[in-house]
Every structure is written in structure tokens, then in C-alpha cells.
Amino acid sequence: MITSVHNPLVKEIAALREPKARKETGLAVIDGAREIQSALAAGIKIEKVIYCKNSGTCTHSVRVPEFGCSQIEVNAKVFEKIAYGQRNDGVIAVAQVSLKQPGDLKLSANPLVVVIESVEKPGNLGAVLRTCDGAGVEALFICDPKTDLFNPNVIRASMGTVFTVPVAMSTSEDIRTFLKQKGIKVLGTFPQAKDMYSLANLKGPLAIVLGAEDQGLGPFWQKHCDLKVKIPMNGLADSLNVSVSAAIIVYESLRQRT
């Protein structure tokens, strides 16, 4: 059992809370049994599991000996140092993670994908990932990101679906080129658009592009949208949260396809 907060492993895990360390090492910390199980189910390589029997409701339910993974017990003081937020699972994991490029993803002949531009808030990115997972979206493309895909809040807000949804990151230009090569039309939402989202044909190969939280779609994607639709806004607010907009359009496309 590790009992000192000065243990090298404790320092290593604490460092992985920072984007720079995650990028340099290709490792990330996963908090919570549910999220760890999602990562395992997606084929993510777990290097080690750290647990504390005296932390909250910990039952040490993550069992991964078949993956060649070490399991390390720590005391409550150490676990408090390395855990994130108020979750009481009492278990975290260190996992190997990597970022993909658009060309790394394989799509069907009639894909539904989502593109999110310059996303800044980890909670919003996590919520969009949950929507993509729930609707069976084939891929999420993140262009010009302002947050790290493996930020603890992204992992938590996504409920572990950050590991199950195929994700690629690149520039807006590269992602647009990839979509064009695949014959995928680009749809964006605009308050001034003439057509309601529910009246548009969303059955064919489609990329739903979502803008930044504060400014909406930038000039590049405004220029390259093949379809422009609107979501009605009947109150004082002039826009919806990006994850809500994503869910509305994604599930309308799913409805039309089923």
C-alpha cells in the first residue's frame, strides 16, 4: 500500500492532470469504475489501477488482471491527492491514449458524423460525445480545439463515451477536405436560415457542424455549409447550448434514417 503523497507514482499521476504531461507521455488518468470499464470495453490499454478501500463507496469492482494491469492500493490521504472532484468510487486508472487524424477513421457509405469547432468547455465536449454515442454517430471531428480531449471533465461529462466514440482532431481545412473527399454534405445551424431543421433532408452522408459556445460557427464553416437550417428560438435567448443543438439535429437525422 502506498501511504505517502511524496511517492513517485503519486507525483506521476498528479502531473497527468495537466495537458502538457498527457501529450508528452500519451497517458491519461481515468476517474471512476464506470469510465474505466468503458475504456476497457473500447480496447484502451490500462497500465495500472489505483484504488482506496477507505474512500467513499469503493468496492474495487474494476478487475483487469487479464490485461496485465497492476493494481495498487493507496490510503485515503494519497487517494484524495490524486483523485479528481467529488466522486467516491475510490478507483482511478492510468491509461494509454492517443489522438487520431481524420484519415485514421473508417466510415460507412452513408455516415452521420458531427464536427465541433473550437470547443472550449470540457463539459460541453463531454455532453456532445454522449449524444454521439447515444445516437450511434459514426465519428466526431474536433477542429481547432481549445480543450484537451482527455481532460478529466470531458471524460466525466461523457460518461466514458470519449473512449467509445471514434474521434479525430485536425484543422478546419483538413476536416473539410476529408469530408469533401468522402462526399459528405455539411450542415450548419443559423438563426437567420430559411429552412427549419425538421424539414431538411438529413438522410444522406451528413456532417453536422457545431460552432464555438460563444460565437457560433466561424467564417470558414459558414462559407462551406452545403445546408443551412434553423432551430426555432421563441424566448429571450438567441441560441442553445452547443450540446443541446447537437442532440436536436442528430436525433432528427436519426429519426429520418430509421
mmCIF file of C-alpha atoms in Angstrom:
data_model
loop_
_atom_site.group_PDB
_atom_site.id
_atom_site.type_symbol
_atom_site.label_atom_id
_atom_site.label_comp_id
_atom_site.label_asym_id
_atom_site.label_seq_id
_atom_site.Cartn_x
_atom_site.Cartn_y
_atom_site.Cartn_z
ATOM 1 C CA MET A 1 0.000 0.000 0.000
ATOM 2 C CA ILE A 2 1.212 3.495 -0.837
ATOM 3 C CA THR A 3 0.854 5.807 2.148
ATOM 4 C CA SER A 4 2.999 8.812 1.202
ATOM 5 C CA VAL A 5 1.886 11.673 -1.033
ATOM 6 C CA HIS A 6 5.550 12.063 -1.971
ATOM 7 C CA ASN A 7 5.693 8.652 -3.633
ATOM 8 C CA PRO A 8 6.924 8.905 -7.269
ATOM 9 C CA LEU A 9 3.735 7.271 -8.556
ATOM 10 C CA VAL A 10 1.617 9.880 -6.799
ATOM 11 C CA LYS A 11 3.661 12.644 -8.400
ATOM 12 C CA GLU A 12 3.340 10.974 -11.810
ATOM 13 C CA ILE A 13 -0.442 10.777 -11.579
ATOM 14 C CA ALA A 14 -0.750 14.333 -10.291
ATOM 15 C CA ALA A 15 1.308 15.537 -13.269
ATOM 16 C CA LEU A 16 -1.040 13.763 -15.693
ATOM 17 C CA ARG A 17 -3.802 16.138 -14.654
ATOM 18 C CA GLU A 18 -2.070 18.704 -16.885
ATOM 19 C CA PRO A 19 -2.491 18.665 -20.706
ATOM 20 C CA LYS A 20 1.243 19.007 -21.306
ATOM 21 C CA ALA A 21 2.066 15.820 -19.409
ATOM 22 C CA ARG A 22 -0.726 13.900 -21.150
ATOM 23 C CA LYS A 23 0.581 14.990 -24.539
ATOM 24 C CA GLU A 24 4.204 14.168 -23.726
ATOM 25 C CA THR A 25 3.521 10.736 -22.232
ATOM 26 C CA GLY A 26 0.479 9.530 -24.165
ATOM 27 C CA LEU A 27 -1.140 8.728 -20.828
ATOM 28 C CA ALA A 28 -4.269 9.970 -19.091
ATOM 29 C CA VAL A 29 -5.982 9.418 -15.762
ATOM 30 C CA ILE A 30 -9.475 7.928 -15.780
ATOM 31 C CA ASP A 31 -11.616 8.516 -12.689
ATOM 32 C CA GLY A 32 -14.388 6.115 -11.748
ATOM 33 C CA ALA A 33 -15.260 2.454 -12.268
ATOM 34 C CA ARG A 34 -17.841 3.148 -14.989
ATOM 35 C CA GLU A 35 -15.417 5.205 -17.048
ATOM 36 C CA ILE A 36 -12.635 2.652 -16.633
ATOM 37 C CA GLN A 37 -14.928 -0.152 -17.762
ATOM 38 C CA SER A 38 -15.913 1.905 -20.823
ATOM 39 C CA ALA A 39 -12.254 2.366 -21.676
ATOM 40 C CA LEU A 40 -11.587 -1.346 -21.299
ATOM 41 C CA ALA A 41 -14.569 -2.202 -23.494
ATOM 42 C CA ALA A 42 -13.185 0.123 -26.175
ATOM 43 C CA GLY A 43 -9.817 -1.629 -26.124
ATOM 44 C CA ILE A 44 -7.950 1.116 -24.286
ATOM 45 C CA LYS A 45 -4.772 -0.199 -22.676
ATOM 46 C CA ILE A 46 -4.901 0.262 -18.908
ATOM 47 C CA GLU A 47 -1.442 0.456 -17.371
ATOM 48 C CA LYS A 48 -2.422 0.496 -13.729
ATOM 49 C CA VAL A 49 -5.436 0.754 -11.441
ATOM 50 C CA ILE A 50 -5.140 2.661 -8.166
ATOM 51 C CA TYR A 51 -7.775 2.142 -5.502
ATOM 52 C CA CYS A 52 -8.572 3.058 -1.924
ATOM 53 C CA LYS A 53 -10.793 0.783 0.132
ATOM 54 C CA ASN A 54 -11.499 3.563 2.618
ATOM 55 C CA SER A 55 -12.707 6.086 0.051
ATOM 56 C CA GLY A 56 -16.467 6.541 -0.166
ATOM 57 C CA THR A 57 -18.268 3.563 -1.674
ATOM 58 C CA CYS A 58 -15.219 1.854 -3.159
ATOM 59 C CA THR A 59 -15.719 -1.860 -3.748
ATOM 60 C CA HIS A 60 -12.694 -2.159 -6.062
ATOM 61 C CA SER A 61 -15.000 -3.564 -8.737
ATOM 62 C CA VAL A 62 -12.604 -2.998 -11.632
ATOM 63 C CA ARG A 63 -10.885 -6.319 -12.210
ATOM 64 C CA VAL A 64 -8.416 -6.348 -15.085
ATOM 65 C CA PRO A 65 -5.710 -8.957 -14.390
ATOM 66 C CA GLU A 66 -6.228 -10.440 -17.852
ATOM 67 C CA PHE A 67 -4.958 -7.175 -19.312
ATOM 68 C CA GLY A 68 -1.647 -7.445 -17.499
ATOM 69 C CA CYS A 69 -2.519 -4.462 -15.368
ATOM 70 C CA SER A 70 -1.048 -3.766 -11.953
ATOM 71 C CA GLN A 71 -3.474 -2.867 -9.177
ATOM 72 C CA ILE A 72 -2.162 -0.628 -6.436
ATOM 73 C CA GLU A 73 -3.809 0.180 -3.130
ATOM 74 C CA VAL A 74 -3.338 3.604 -1.542
ATOM 75 C CA ASN A 75 -4.594 5.133 1.676
ATOM 76 C CA ALA A 76 -7.289 7.796 1.852
ATOM 77 C CA LYS A 77 -4.843 10.705 2.085
ATOM 78 C CA VAL A 78 -3.000 9.641 -1.053
ATOM 79 C CA PHE A 79 -6.202 8.947 -2.947
ATOM 80 C CA GLU A 80 -7.526 12.388 -2.095
ATOM 81 C CA LYS A 81 -4.335 13.814 -3.586
ATOM 82 C CA ILE A 82 -4.628 12.009 -6.933
ATOM 83 C CA ALA A 83 -8.400 11.718 -7.436
ATOM 84 C CA TYR A 84 -10.415 14.362 -9.265
ATOM 85 C CA GLY A 85 -13.568 16.035 -7.979
ATOM 86 C CA GLN A 86 -16.075 14.652 -5.529
ATOM 87 C CA ARG A 87 -16.614 11.174 -6.942
ATOM 88 C CA ASN A 88 -16.476 8.435 -4.303
ATOM 89 C CA ASP A 89 -15.767 5.380 -6.452
ATOM 90 C CA GLY A 90 -12.388 5.016 -4.822
ATOM 91 C CA VAL A 91 -10.735 3.879 -8.049
ATOM 92 C CA ILE A 92 -8.773 5.542 -10.849
ATOM 93 C CA ALA A 93 -6.672 4.215 -13.712
ATOM 94 C CA VAL A 94 -3.724 5.325 -15.802
ATOM 95 C CA ALA A 95 -4.328 4.519 -19.466
ATOM 96 C CA GLN A 96 -2.598 4.841 -22.815
ATOM 97 C CA VAL A 97 -4.415 7.326 -25.050
ATOM 98 C CA SER A 98 -3.786 8.784 -28.478
ATOM 99 C CA LEU A 99 -5.263 11.339 -30.857
ATOM 100 C CA LYS A 100 -6.384 10.339 -34.344
ATOM 101 C CA GLN A 101 -6.396 12.226 -37.623
ATOM 102 C CA PRO A 102 -9.443 12.220 -39.945
ATOM 103 C CA GLY A 103 -7.815 9.727 -42.305
ATOM 104 C CA ASP A 104 -7.470 7.230 -39.453
ATOM 105 C CA LEU A 105 -11.243 6.776 -39.227
ATOM 106 C CA LYS A 106 -13.249 4.358 -41.345
ATOM 107 C CA LEU A 107 -16.766 5.464 -42.267
ATOM 108 C CA SER A 108 -19.698 3.683 -43.871
ATOM 109 C CA ALA A 109 -21.147 4.586 -47.270
ATOM 110 C CA ASN A 110 -23.857 6.697 -45.607
ATOM 111 C CA PRO A 111 -22.300 8.175 -42.489
ATOM 112 C CA LEU A 112 -23.700 10.589 -39.946
ATOM 113 C CA VAL A 113 -20.872 12.494 -38.286
ATOM 114 C CA VAL A 114 -20.526 15.560 -36.089
ATOM 115 C CA VAL A 115 -17.951 18.339 -36.378
ATOM 116 C CA ILE A 116 -17.383 20.692 -33.468
ATOM 117 C CA GLU A 117 -15.373 23.869 -33.921
ATOM 118 C CA SER A 118 -13.086 25.486 -31.344
ATOM 119 C CA VAL A 119 -14.830 23.835 -28.398
ATOM 120 C CA GLU A 120 -13.576 25.355 -25.159
ATOM 121 C CA LYS A 121 -15.658 23.963 -22.293
ATOM 122 C CA PRO A 122 -14.858 20.351 -21.350
ATOM 123 C CA GLY A 123 -18.388 19.737 -20.093
ATOM 124 C CA ASN A 124 -19.867 20.688 -23.460
ATOM 125 C CA LEU A 125 -17.493 18.414 -25.333
ATOM 126 C CA GLY A 126 -18.356 15.567 -22.988
ATOM 127 C CA ALA A 127 -22.080 16.141 -23.463
ATOM 128 C CA VAL A 128 -21.689 16.143 -27.265
ATOM 129 C CA LEU A 129 -19.820 12.840 -27.000
ATOM 130 C CA ARG A 130 -22.710 11.339 -25.019
ATOM 131 C CA THR A 131 -25.132 12.452 -27.715
ATOM 132 C CA CYS A 132 -22.946 10.955 -30.436
ATOM 133 C CA ASP A 133 -22.723 7.679 -28.555
ATOM 134 C CA GLY A 134 -26.443 7.516 -27.858
ATOM 135 C CA ALA A 135 -27.437 8.203 -31.455
ATOM 136 C CA GLY A 136 -24.822 5.950 -32.998
ATOM 137 C CA VAL A 137 -22.959 8.774 -34.744
ATOM 138 C CA GLU A 138 -20.051 7.252 -36.653
ATOM 139 C CA ALA A 139 -17.444 9.855 -35.747
ATOM 140 C CA LEU A 140 -16.815 13.163 -34.027
ATOM 141 C CA PHE A 141 -14.356 15.564 -35.645
ATOM 142 C CA ILE A 142 -12.893 18.280 -33.440
ATOM 143 C CA CYS A 143 -11.374 21.175 -35.343
ATOM 144 C CA ASP A 144 -9.083 23.792 -33.850
ATOM 145 C CA PRO A 145 -9.786 22.598 -30.275
ATOM 146 C CA LYS A 146 -9.309 24.781 -27.232
ATOM 147 C CA THR A 147 -9.654 21.968 -24.718
ATOM 148 C CA ASP A 148 -7.945 18.614 -24.291
ATOM 149 C CA LEU A 149 -9.925 15.520 -25.293
ATOM 150 C CA PHE A 150 -8.776 13.683 -22.173
ATOM 151 C CA ASN A 151 -9.451 16.488 -19.722
ATOM 152 C CA PRO A 152 -10.976 14.902 -16.580
ATOM 153 C CA ASN A 153 -14.183 16.882 -17.071
ATOM 154 C CA VAL A 154 -14.527 15.638 -20.651
ATOM 155 C CA ILE A 155 -14.151 12.044 -19.510
ATOM 156 C CA ARG A 156 -16.655 12.536 -16.704
ATOM 157 C CA ALA A 157 -19.241 14.508 -18.686
ATOM 158 C CA SER A 158 -19.049 11.961 -21.493
ATOM 159 C CA MET A 159 -19.650 9.112 -19.013
ATOM 160 C CA GLY A 160 -16.729 7.308 -20.608
ATOM 161 C CA THR A 161 -18.029 7.603 -24.176
ATOM 162 C CA VAL A 162 -14.905 9.595 -25.051
ATOM 163 C CA PHE A 163 -13.364 6.124 -25.398
ATOM 164 C CA THR A 164 -16.172 4.542 -27.434
ATOM 165 C CA VAL A 165 -16.946 7.265 -29.998
ATOM 166 C CA PRO A 166 -14.388 7.464 -32.841
ATOM 167 C CA VAL A 167 -12.807 10.928 -32.542
ATOM 168 C CA ALA A 168 -10.382 12.728 -34.841
ATOM 169 C CA MET A 169 -8.743 16.131 -34.418
ATOM 170 C CA SER A 170 -7.332 18.454 -37.044
ATOM 171 C CA THR A 171 -7.715 21.904 -38.567
ATOM 172 C CA SER A 172 -10.975 23.070 -40.088
ATOM 173 C CA GLU A 173 -9.364 22.984 -43.531
ATOM 174 C CA ASP A 174 -8.181 19.378 -43.183
ATOM 175 C CA ILE A 175 -11.518 18.167 -41.869
ATOM 176 C CA ARG A 176 -13.416 19.955 -44.634
ATOM 177 C CA THR A 177 -11.128 18.367 -47.243
ATOM 178 C CA PHE A 178 -11.711 14.926 -45.719
ATOM 179 C CA LEU A 179 -15.492 15.379 -45.745
ATOM 180 C CA LYS A 180 -15.464 16.578 -49.343
ATOM 181 C CA GLN A 181 -13.389 13.597 -50.446
ATOM 182 C CA LYS A 182 -15.934 11.284 -48.806
ATOM 183 C CA GLY A 183 -18.898 13.045 -50.434
ATOM 184 C CA ILE A 184 -20.313 14.139 -47.078
ATOM 185 C CA LYS A 185 -22.531 17.226 -47.067
ATOM 186 C CA VAL A 186 -22.020 19.814 -44.350
ATOM 187 C CA LEU A 187 -24.960 21.173 -42.352
ATOM 188 C CA GLY A 188 -24.865 24.178 -40.048
ATOM 189 C CA THR A 189 -27.496 25.906 -37.929
ATOM 190 C CA PHE A 190 -28.131 29.619 -38.381
ATOM 191 C CA PRO A 191 -30.792 31.791 -36.689
ATOM 192 C CA GLN A 192 -31.471 33.542 -39.998
ATOM 193 C CA ALA A 193 -31.735 30.363 -42.105
ATOM 194 C CA LYS A 194 -34.964 29.924 -44.072
ATOM 195 C CA ASP A 195 -35.481 26.199 -43.531
ATOM 196 C CA MET A 196 -36.448 24.516 -40.274
ATOM 197 C CA TYR A 197 -34.128 21.679 -39.306
ATOM 198 C CA SER A 198 -37.020 19.203 -39.335
ATOM 199 C CA LEU A 199 -37.845 19.983 -42.980
ATOM 200 C CA ALA A 200 -34.338 19.386 -44.321
ATOM 201 C CA ASN A 201 -33.333 16.057 -45.857
ATOM 202 C CA LEU A 202 -30.879 14.578 -43.371
ATOM 203 C CA LYS A 203 -30.808 11.028 -44.720
ATOM 204 C CA GLY A 204 -27.670 11.061 -46.859
ATOM 205 C CA PRO A 205 -23.998 11.281 -45.868
ATOM 206 C CA LEU A 206 -24.034 14.205 -43.456
ATOM 207 C CA ALA A 207 -21.729 16.193 -41.194
ATOM 208 C CA ILE A 208 -23.460 18.332 -38.574
ATOM 209 C CA VAL A 209 -21.150 21.244 -37.778
ATOM 210 C CA LEU A 210 -21.380 22.946 -34.395
ATOM 211 C CA GLY A 211 -19.813 26.301 -33.590
ATOM 212 C CA ALA A 212 -17.978 27.632 -30.586
ATOM 213 C CA GLU A 213 -20.032 28.207 -27.445
ATOM 214 C CA ASP A 214 -19.897 31.993 -27.526
ATOM 215 C CA GLN A 215 -19.771 32.897 -31.218
ATOM 216 C CA GLY A 216 -21.351 30.076 -33.187
ATOM 217 C CA LEU A 217 -19.871 28.919 -36.468
ATOM 218 C CA GLY A 218 -16.820 30.795 -37.641
ATOM 219 C CA PRO A 219 -16.413 32.295 -41.130
ATOM 220 C CA PHE A 220 -14.744 29.186 -42.569
ATOM 221 C CA TRP A 221 -17.612 26.823 -41.822
ATOM 222 C CA GLN A 222 -20.235 29.434 -42.639
ATOM 223 C CA LYS A 223 -18.722 29.561 -46.116
ATOM 224 C CA HIS A 224 -18.557 25.804 -46.557
ATOM 225 C CA CYS A 225 -22.002 24.734 -45.330
ATOM 226 C CA ASP A 226 -23.997 22.888 -48.010
ATOM 227 C CA LEU A 227 -27.169 23.032 -45.925
ATOM 228 C CA LYS A 228 -28.287 25.814 -43.603
ATOM 229 C CA VAL A 229 -31.131 25.244 -41.159
ATOM 230 C CA LYS A 230 -32.528 26.917 -38.089
ATOM 231 C CA ILE A 231 -33.705 25.745 -34.695
ATOM 232 C CA PRO A 232 -36.627 27.917 -33.556
ATOM 233 C CA MET A 233 -35.913 30.225 -30.632
ATOM 234 C CA ASN A 234 -39.097 31.694 -29.157
ATOM 235 C CA GLY A 235 -37.772 33.205 -25.936
ATOM 236 C CA LEU A 236 -35.231 35.826 -24.937
ATOM 237 C CA ALA A 237 -32.170 33.657 -25.552
ATOM 238 C CA ASP A 238 -30.862 33.702 -29.105
ATOM 239 C CA SER A 239 -29.103 30.329 -29.000
ATOM 240 C CA LEU A 240 -28.984 26.946 -27.289
ATOM 241 C CA ASN A 241 -26.117 25.213 -25.564
ATOM 242 C CA VAL A 242 -23.958 23.532 -28.203
ATOM 243 C CA SER A 243 -24.698 20.067 -26.817
ATOM 244 C CA VAL A 244 -28.453 20.720 -26.968
ATOM 245 C CA SER A 245 -28.219 21.885 -30.575
ATOM 246 C CA ALA A 246 -26.210 18.777 -31.390
ATOM 247 C CA ALA A 247 -28.816 16.494 -29.845
ATOM 248 C CA ILE A 248 -31.705 18.129 -31.709
ATOM 249 C CA ILE A 249 -30.132 17.833 -35.158
ATOM 250 C CA VAL A 250 -28.506 14.444 -34.601
ATOM 251 C CA TYR A 251 -31.711 12.816 -33.410
ATOM 252 C CA GLU A 252 -33.732 14.376 -36.220
ATOM 253 C CA SER A 253 -31.305 12.819 -38.678
ATOM 254 C CA LEU A 254 -31.572 9.511 -36.831
ATOM 255 C CA ARG A 255 -35.379 9.713 -36.966
ATOM 256 C CA GLN A 256 -35.305 10.242 -40.708
ATOM 257 C CA ARG A 257 -32.938 7.325 -41.198
ATOM 258 C CA THR A 258 -34.966 4.795 -39.208
#
